[in-house]
Each structure stands twice: as structure tokens, then as C-alpha cells.
PDB file of C-alpha atoms in Angstrom:
ATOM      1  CA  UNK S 115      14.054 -24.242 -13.345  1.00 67.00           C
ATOM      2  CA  UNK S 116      12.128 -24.500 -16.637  1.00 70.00           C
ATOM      3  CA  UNK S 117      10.504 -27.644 -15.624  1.00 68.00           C
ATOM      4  CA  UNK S 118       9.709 -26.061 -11.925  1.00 68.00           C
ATOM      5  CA  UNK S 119       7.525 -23.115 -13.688  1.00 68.00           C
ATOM      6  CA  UNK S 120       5.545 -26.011 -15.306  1.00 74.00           C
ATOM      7  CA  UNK S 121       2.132 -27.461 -14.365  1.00 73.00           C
ATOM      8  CA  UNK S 122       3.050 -30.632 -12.518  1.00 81.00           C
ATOM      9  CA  UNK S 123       3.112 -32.173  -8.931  1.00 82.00           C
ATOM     10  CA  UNK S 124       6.942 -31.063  -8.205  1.00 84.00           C
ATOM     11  CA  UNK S 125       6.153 -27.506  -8.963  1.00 83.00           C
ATOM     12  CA  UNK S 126       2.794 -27.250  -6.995  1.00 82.00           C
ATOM     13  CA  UNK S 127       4.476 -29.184  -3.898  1.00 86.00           C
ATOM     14  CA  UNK S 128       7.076 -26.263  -4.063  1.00 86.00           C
ATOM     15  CA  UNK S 129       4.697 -23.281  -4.412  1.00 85.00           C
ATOM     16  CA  UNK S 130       2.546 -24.338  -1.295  1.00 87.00           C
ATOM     17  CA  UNK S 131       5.994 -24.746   0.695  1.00 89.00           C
ATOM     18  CA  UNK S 132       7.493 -21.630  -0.639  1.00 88.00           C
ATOM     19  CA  UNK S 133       3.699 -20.139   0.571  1.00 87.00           C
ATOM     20  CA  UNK S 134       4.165 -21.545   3.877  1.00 88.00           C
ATOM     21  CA  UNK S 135       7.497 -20.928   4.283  1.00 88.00           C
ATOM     22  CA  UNK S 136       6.867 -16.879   3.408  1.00 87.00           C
ATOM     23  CA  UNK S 137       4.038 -16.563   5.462  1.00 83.00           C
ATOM     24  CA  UNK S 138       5.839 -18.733   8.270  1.00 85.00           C
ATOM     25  CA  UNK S 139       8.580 -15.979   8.448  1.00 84.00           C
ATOM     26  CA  UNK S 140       6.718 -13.351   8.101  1.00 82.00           C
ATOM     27  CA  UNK S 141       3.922 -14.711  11.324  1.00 81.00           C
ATOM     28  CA  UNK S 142       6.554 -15.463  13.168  1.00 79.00           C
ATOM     29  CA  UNK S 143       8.335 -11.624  13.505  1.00 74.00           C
ATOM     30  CA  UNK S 144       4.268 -10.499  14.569  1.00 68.00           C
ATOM     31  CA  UNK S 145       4.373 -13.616  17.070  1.00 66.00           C
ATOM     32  CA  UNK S 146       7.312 -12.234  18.938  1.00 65.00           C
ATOM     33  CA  UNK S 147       5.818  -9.077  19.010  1.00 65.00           C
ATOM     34  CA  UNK S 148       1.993 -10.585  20.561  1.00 59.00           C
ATOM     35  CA  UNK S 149       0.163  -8.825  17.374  1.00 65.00           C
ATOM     36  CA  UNK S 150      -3.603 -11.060  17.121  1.00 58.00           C
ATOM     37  CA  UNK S 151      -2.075 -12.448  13.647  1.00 64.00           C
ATOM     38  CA  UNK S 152       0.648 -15.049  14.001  1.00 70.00           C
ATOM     39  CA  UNK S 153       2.232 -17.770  12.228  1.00 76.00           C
ATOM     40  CA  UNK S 154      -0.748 -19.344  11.777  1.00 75.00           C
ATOM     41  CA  UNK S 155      -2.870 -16.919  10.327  1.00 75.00           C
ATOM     42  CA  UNK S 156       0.027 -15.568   7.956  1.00 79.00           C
ATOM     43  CA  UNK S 157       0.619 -19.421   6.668  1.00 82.00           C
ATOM     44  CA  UNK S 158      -3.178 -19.948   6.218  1.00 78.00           C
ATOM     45  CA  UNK S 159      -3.473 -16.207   4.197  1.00 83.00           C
ATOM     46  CA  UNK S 160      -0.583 -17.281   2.361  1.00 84.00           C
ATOM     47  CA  UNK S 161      -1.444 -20.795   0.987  1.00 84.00           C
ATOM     48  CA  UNK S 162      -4.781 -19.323   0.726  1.00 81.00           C
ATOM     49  CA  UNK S 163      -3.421 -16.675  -2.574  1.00 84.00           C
ATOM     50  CA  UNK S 164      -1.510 -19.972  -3.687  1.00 84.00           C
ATOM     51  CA  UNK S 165      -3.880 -22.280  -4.176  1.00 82.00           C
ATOM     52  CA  UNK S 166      -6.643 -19.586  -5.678  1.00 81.00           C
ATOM     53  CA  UNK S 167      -3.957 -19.563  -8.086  1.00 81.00           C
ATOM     54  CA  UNK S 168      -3.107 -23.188  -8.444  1.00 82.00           C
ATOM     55  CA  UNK S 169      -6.312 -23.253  -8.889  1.00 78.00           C
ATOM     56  CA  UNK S 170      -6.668 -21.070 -11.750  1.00 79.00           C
ATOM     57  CA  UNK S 171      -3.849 -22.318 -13.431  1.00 79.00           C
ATOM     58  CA  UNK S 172      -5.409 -25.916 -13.333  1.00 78.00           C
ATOM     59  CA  UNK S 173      -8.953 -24.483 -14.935  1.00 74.00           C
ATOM     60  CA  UNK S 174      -6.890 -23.415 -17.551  1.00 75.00           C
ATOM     61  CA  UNK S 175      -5.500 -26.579 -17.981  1.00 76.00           C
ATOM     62  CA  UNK S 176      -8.812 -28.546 -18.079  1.00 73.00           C
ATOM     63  CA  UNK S 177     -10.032 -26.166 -20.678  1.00 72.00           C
ATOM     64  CA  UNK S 178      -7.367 -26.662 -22.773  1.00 74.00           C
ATOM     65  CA  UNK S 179      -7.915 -30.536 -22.510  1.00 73.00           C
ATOM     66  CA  UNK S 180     -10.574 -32.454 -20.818  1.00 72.00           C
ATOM     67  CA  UNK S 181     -13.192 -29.256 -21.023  1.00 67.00           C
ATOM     68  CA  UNK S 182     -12.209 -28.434 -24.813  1.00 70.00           C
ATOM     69  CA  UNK S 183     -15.051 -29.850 -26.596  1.00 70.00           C
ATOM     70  CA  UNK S 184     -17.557 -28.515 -23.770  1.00 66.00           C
ATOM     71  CA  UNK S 185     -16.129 -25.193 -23.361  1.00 62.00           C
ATOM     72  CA  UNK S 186     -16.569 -25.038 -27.128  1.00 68.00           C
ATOM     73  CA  UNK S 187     -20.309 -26.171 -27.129  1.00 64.00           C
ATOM     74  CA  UNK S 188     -21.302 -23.594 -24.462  1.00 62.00           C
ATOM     75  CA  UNK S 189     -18.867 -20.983 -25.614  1.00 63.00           C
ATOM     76  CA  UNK S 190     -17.708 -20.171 -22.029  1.00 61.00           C
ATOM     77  CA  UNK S 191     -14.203 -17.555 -21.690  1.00 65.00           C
ATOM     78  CA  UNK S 192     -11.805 -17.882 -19.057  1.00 58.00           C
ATOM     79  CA  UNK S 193     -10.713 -15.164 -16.838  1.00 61.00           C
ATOM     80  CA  UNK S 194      -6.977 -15.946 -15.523  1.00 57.00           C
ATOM     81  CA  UNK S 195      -7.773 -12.905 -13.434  1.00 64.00           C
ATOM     82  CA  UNK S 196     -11.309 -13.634 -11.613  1.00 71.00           C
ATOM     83  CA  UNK S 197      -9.863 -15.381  -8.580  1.00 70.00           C
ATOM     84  CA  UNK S 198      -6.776 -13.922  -7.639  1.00 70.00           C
ATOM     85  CA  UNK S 199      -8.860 -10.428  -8.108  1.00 73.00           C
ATOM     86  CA  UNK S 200     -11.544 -11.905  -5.553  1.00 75.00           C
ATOM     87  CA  UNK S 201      -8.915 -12.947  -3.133  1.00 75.00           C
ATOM     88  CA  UNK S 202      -7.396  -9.586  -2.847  1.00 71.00           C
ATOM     89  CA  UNK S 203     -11.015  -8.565  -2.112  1.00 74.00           C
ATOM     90  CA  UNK S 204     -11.635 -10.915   0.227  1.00 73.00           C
ATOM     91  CA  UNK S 205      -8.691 -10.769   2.657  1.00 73.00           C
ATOM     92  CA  UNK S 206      -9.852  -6.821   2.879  1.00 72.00           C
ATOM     93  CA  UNK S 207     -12.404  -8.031   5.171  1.00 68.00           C
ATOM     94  CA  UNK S 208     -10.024 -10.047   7.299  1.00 68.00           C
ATOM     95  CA  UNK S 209      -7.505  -7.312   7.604  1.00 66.00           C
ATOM     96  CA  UNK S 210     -11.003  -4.451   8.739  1.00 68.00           C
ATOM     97  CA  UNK S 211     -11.300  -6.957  11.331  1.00 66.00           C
ATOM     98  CA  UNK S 212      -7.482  -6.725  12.858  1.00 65.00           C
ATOM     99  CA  UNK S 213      -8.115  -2.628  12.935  1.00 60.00           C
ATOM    100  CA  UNK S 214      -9.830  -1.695  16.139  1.00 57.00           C
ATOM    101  CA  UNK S 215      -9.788   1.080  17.895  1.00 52.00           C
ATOM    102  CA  UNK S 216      -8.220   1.075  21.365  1.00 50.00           C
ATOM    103  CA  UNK S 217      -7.468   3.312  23.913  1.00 50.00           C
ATOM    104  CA  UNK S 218      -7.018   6.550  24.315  1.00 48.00           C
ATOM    105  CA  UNK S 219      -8.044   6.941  20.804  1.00 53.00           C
ATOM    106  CA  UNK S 220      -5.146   5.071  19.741  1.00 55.00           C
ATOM    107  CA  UNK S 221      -5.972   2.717  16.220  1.00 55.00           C
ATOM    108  CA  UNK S 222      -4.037  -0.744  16.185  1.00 62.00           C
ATOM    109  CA  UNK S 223      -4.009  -3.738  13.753  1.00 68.00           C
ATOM    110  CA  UNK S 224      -2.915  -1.447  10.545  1.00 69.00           C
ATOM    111  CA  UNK S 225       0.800  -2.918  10.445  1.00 73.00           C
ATOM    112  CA  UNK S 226      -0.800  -6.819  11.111  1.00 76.00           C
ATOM    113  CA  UNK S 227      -3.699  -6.234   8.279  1.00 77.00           C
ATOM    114  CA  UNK S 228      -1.785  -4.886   5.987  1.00 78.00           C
ATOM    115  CA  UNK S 229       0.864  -7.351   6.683  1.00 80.00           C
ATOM    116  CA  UNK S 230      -1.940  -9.829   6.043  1.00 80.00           C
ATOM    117  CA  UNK S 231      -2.794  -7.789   2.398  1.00 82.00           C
ATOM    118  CA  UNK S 232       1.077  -8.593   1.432  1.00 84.00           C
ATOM    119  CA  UNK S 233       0.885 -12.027   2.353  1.00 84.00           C
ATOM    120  CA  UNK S 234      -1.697 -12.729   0.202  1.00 85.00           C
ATOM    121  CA  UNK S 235      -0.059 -11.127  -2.830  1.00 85.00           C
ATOM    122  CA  UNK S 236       3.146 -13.145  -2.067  1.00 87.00           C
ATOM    123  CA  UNK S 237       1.195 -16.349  -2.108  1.00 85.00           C
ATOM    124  CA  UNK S 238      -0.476 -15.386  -5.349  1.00 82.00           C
ATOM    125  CA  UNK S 239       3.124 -14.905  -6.795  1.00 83.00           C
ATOM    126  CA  UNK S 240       4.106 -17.983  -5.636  1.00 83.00           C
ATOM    127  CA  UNK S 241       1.771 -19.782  -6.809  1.00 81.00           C
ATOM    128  CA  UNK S 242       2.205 -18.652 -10.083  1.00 75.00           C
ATOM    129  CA  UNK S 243       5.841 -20.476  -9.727  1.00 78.00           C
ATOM    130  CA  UNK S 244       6.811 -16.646  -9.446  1.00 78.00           C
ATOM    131  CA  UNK S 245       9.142 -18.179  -6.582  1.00 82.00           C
ATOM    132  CA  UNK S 246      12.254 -15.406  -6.546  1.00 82.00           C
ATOM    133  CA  UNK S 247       9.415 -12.408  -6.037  1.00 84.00           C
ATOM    134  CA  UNK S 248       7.749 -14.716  -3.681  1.00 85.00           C
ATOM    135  CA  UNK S 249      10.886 -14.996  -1.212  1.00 87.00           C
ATOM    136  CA  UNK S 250      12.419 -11.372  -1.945  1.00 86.00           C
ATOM    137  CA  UNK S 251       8.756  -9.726  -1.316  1.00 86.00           C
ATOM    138  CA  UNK S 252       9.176 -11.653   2.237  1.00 87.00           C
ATOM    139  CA  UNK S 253      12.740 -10.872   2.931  1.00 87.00           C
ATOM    140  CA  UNK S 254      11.552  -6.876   2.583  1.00 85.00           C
ATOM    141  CA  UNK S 255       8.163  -7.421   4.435  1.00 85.00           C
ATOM    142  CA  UNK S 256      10.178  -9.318   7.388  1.00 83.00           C
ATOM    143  CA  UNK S 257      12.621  -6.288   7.210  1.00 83.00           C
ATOM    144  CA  UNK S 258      10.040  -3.277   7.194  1.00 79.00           C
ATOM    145  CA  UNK S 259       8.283  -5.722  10.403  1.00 78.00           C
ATOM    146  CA  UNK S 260      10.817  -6.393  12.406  1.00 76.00           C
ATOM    147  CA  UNK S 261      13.974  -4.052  11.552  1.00 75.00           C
ATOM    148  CA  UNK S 262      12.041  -0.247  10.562  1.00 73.00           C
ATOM    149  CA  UNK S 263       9.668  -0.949  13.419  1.00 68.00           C
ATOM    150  CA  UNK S 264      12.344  -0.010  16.316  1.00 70.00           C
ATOM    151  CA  UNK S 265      13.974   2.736  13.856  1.00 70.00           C
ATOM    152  CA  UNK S 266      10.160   4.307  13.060  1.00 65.00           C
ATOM    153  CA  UNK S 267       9.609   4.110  17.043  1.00 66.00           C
ATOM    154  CA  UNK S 268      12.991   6.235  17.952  1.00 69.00           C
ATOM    155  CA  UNK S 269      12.119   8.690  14.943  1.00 66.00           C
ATOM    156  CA  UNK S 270       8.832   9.004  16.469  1.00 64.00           C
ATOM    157  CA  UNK S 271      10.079   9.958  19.667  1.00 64.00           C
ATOM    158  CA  UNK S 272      12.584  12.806  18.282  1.00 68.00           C
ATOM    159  CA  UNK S 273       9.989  14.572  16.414  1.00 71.00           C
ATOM    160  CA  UNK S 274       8.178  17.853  18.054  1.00 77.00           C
ATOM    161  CA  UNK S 275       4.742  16.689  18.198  1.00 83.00           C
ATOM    162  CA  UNK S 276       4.286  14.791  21.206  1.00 84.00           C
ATOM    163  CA  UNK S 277       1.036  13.126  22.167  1.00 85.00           C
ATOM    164  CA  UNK S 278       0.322  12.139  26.117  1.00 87.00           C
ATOM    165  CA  UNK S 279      -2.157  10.208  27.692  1.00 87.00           C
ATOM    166  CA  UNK S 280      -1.902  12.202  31.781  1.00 89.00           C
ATOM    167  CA  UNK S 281      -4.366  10.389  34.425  1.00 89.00           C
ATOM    168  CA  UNK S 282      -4.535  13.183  37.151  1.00 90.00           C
ATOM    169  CA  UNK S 283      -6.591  14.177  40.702  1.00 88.00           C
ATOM    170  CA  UNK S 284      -9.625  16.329  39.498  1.00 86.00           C
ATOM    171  CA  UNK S 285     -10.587  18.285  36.398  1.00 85.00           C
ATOM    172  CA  UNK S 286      -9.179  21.535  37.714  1.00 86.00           C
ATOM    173  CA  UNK S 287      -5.737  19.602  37.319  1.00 89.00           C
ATOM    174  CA  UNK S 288      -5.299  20.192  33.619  1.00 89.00           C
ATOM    175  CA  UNK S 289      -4.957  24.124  34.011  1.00 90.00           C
ATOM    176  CA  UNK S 290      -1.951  23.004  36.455  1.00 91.00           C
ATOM    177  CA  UNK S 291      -0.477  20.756  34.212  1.00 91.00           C
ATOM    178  CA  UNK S 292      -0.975  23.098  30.971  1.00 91.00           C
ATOM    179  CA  UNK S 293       1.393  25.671  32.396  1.00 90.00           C
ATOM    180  CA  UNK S 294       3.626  23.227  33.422  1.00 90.00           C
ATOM    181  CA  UNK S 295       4.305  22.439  29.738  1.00 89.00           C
ATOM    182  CA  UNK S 296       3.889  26.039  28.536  1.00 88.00           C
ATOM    183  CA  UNK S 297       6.874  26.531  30.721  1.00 88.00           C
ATOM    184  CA  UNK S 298       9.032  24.299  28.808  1.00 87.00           C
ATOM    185  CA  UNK S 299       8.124  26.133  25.971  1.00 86.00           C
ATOM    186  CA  UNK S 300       5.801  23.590  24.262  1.00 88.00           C
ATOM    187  CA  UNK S 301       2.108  24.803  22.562  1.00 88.00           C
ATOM    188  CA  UNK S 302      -0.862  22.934  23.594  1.00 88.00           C
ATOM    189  CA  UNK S 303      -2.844  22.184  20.326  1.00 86.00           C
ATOM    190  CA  UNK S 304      -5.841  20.338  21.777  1.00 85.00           C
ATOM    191  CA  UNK S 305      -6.883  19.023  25.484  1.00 85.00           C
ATOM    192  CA  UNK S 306      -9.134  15.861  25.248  1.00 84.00           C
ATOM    193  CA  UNK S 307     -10.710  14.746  28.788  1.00 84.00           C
ATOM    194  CA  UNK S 308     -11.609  10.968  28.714  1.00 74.00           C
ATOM    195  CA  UNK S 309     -12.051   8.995  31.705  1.00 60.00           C
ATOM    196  CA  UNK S 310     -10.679   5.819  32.645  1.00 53.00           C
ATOM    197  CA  UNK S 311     -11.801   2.940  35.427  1.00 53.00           C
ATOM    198  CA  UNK S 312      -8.463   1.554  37.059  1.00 52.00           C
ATOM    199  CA  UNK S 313      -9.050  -0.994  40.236  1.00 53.00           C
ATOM    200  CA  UNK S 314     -12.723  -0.016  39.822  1.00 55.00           C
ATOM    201  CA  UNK S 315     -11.973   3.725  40.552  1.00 62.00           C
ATOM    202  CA  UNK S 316     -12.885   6.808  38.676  1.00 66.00           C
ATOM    203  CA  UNK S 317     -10.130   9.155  38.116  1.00 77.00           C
ATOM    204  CA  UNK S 318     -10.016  11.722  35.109  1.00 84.00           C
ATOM    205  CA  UNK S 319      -7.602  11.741  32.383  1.00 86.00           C
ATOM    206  CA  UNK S 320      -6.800  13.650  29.390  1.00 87.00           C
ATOM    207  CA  UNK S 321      -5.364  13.391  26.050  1.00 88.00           C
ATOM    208  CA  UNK S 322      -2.846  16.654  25.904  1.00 89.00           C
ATOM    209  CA  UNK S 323      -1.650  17.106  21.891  1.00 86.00           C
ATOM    210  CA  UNK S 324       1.169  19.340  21.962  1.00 87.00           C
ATOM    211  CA  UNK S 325       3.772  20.974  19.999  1.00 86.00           C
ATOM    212  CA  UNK S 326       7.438  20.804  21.296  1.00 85.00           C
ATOM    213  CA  UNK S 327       9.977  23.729  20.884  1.00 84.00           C
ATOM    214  CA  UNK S 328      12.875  23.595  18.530  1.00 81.00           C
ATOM    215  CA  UNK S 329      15.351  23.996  21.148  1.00 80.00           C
ATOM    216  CA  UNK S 330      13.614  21.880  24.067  1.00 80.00           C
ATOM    217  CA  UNK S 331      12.505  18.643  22.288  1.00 76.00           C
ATOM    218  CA  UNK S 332      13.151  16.169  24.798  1.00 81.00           C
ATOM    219  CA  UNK S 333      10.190  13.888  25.358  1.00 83.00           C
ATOM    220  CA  UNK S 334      11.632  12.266  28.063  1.00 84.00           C
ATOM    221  CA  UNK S 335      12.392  15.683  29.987  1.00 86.00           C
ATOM    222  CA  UNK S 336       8.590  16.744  29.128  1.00 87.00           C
ATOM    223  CA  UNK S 337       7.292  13.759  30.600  1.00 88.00           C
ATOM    224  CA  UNK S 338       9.457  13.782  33.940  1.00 90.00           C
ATOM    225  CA  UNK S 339       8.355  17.163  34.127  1.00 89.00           C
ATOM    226  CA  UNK S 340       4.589  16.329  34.071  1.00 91.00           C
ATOM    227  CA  UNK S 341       5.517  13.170  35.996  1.00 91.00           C
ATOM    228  CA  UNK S 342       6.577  15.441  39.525  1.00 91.00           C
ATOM    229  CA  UNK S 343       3.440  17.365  39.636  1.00 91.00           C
ATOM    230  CA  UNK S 344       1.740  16.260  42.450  1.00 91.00           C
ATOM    231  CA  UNK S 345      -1.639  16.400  41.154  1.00 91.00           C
ATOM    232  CA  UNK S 346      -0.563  13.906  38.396  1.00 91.00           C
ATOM    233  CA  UNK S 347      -0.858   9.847  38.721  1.00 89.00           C
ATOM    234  CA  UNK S 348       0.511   8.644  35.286  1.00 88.00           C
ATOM    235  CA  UNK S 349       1.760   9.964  32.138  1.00 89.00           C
ATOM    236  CA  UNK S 350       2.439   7.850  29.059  1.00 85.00           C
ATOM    237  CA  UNK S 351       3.351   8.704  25.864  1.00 83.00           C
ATOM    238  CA  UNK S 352       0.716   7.348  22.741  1.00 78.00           C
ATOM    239  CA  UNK S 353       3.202   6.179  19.580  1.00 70.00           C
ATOM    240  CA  UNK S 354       0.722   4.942  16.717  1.00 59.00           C
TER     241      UNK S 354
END
């Protein structure tokens, strides 16, 4: 193990495999899931924090041997930070690029950029030949992915605040469908009237933000309920 922590070709070999093997497993949870990062883009991020750090690790070398007597003529210091710092920075602008705004004022790409943030870190740790972080940090991030992501979803759907996306006839609609969910005692908290274009057709639609009540939390009841009004085409529920 001592010999793998060392500078040589065996122990940079297996911190760009343990790189691409982390950000294999983690791409390949997203993948299954059709986020925009995959595999790909995971392996690439996390080689990428490797080898800014191989690559740190080998100026150090050269100025502790073949740079010595230059490095000592122009007096230059070495920063063991500089790069790995920068490459945290930079993969800020690749994750701002996953976020977008989509519809129904719904924001998507946080889980996939951030994911992207973590993969860089783990390829910085590994390599360092900071291999049993490297492959723990991935076991957790494929874990909170994968595992959390259906537990957070059914959490989400027990709580009392509810947020639905209703498509409906005409504008005078939304009085109709307010009562209907003031009469399963839920409080409206804000009405916001978007409009959408399905098969090239106008029809109006409305984000209703609402409140359930402690005894009548059922989402699934709320939406059948707004679901039989005859005025109404669709209702979905938004989960961020």
C-alpha cells in the first residue's frame, strides 16, 4: 500500500482507473434515470480532478529534481493548492450549465451538477492516491442518487404543501376549481396563470400552490378530485 501512495507508473495507472471507475458508477445511476450527464460526462469530470492532481504532484516532483537549480535561480514557490482550487472553480461553470429552468417554473439539473461538483472532488482525492475516500465518497454519492431519490419522492408526496400544474377550459375555470379544493379543506396560497401550446392549441393553465389540511392530506384524493371537474383537462403534480 506504501508503495501504491508513491509517485510512480503503478500508482498513477490506479488513480485514473479508480477515477474512472467512481465516476463510471456514479454516470451510470443518472443514465438510467435520462439526466443530460451520463457515464461519460461523470468519467471525463472525474479523470479530469485526477490528473489536475497528478499533475501537481509531478510539478512538485520536477522541482525537487530536474527544476532545482532553476527554481532556485528565479526563486519561483510552488502552490500544491493552485490547480485543484481552479478545478473546483471551473467545473462550477459546467454544473450552471446542467441548471435550467423548465416548465411550469419547475428548476432541473441541481441533483446532476452537483453530482458533477462531487465527482470532481472524488477524482481530486484519488488522485492524490487518497483511494479508500475516493471509493467510499462514491459508494454514498451512488446511494444519496439512486436509493434517497425514491424515499425523498414518497416524503415529498406525504407532506401538506402540494404544488399542481391544472390545464383547464377558460380563465373563469380557476374560481371553479378553487372551491373545489377549499372544499377538501386545503388553503390556496398563490394562483399562477401560465399558458401552454399542446397540438398547436391554446388552452390556459395555472400553477395552484396550496396548503393541505392535517386531517385530509391525500394528494392523490386532491388530485382525483380536481381531475372530475369537467372544466378541467389535466392535472399533474410538480415534485422538484
Amino acid at each position: 500500500m506504501a508503495y501504491l501512495r508513491e509517485f510512480n507508473f503503478v500508482s498513477i495507472l490506479l488513480r485514473l482507473a479508480v477515477a474512472v471507475a467512481c465516476g463510471g458508477a456514479i454516470g451510470y445511476g443518472r443514465a438510467k434515470k435520462e439526466r443530460p450527464a451520463g457515464p461519460r460526462t461523470y468519467i471525463l469530470v472525474c479523470v479530469g480532478g485526477a490528473l489536475s492532481v497528478l499533475l501537481t504532484v509531478y510539478q512538485f516532483e520536477m522541482l525537487q529534481g530536474p527544476w532545482k537549480e532553476i527554481v532556485n535561480e528565479v526563486g519561483q514557490k510552488f502552490d500544491a493548492l493552485r490547480i485543484g482550487a481552479q478545478t473546483i472553480t471551473g467545473i462550477g461553470f459546467l454544473g450552471a450549465g446542467i441548471i435550467i429552468k423548465g416548465l411550469h417554473q419547475q428548476v432541473n439539473g441541481l441533483t446532476t451538477a452537483t453530482g458533477l461538483f462531487v465527482a470532481v472532488v472524488i477524482g481530486l482525492a484519488a488522485g492524490t492516491g487518497f483511494i479508500e475516500v475516493a471509493i467510499l465518497a462514491t459508494v454514498i454519492v451512488v446511494l444519496v442518487m439512486n436509493v434517497f431519490s425514491s424515499m425523498e419522492e414518497n416524503y415529498k408526496r406525504r407532506l401538506r404543501n402540494i404544488t399542481l400544474n391544472v390545464e383547464f377550459h377558460s380563465v373563469e375555470d380557476i374560481k371553479t376549481i378553487t372551491q373545489a379544493i377549499e372544499q377538501r379543506e386545503a388553503k390556496v396560497y398563490e394562483i399562477d396563470v401560465e399558458r401552454s401550446v399542446p397540438s398547436g392549441k391554446k388552452k390556459p393553465s395555472a400553477i395552484f400552490i396550496l396548503q393541505m389540511s392535517k386531517t385530509n392530506r391525500s394528494h392523490s384524493g386532491m388530485l382525483s378530485t380536481i381531475a372530475e371537474l369537467p372544466c378541467v383537462y389535466s392535472v399533474q403534480e410538480l415534485i422538484s
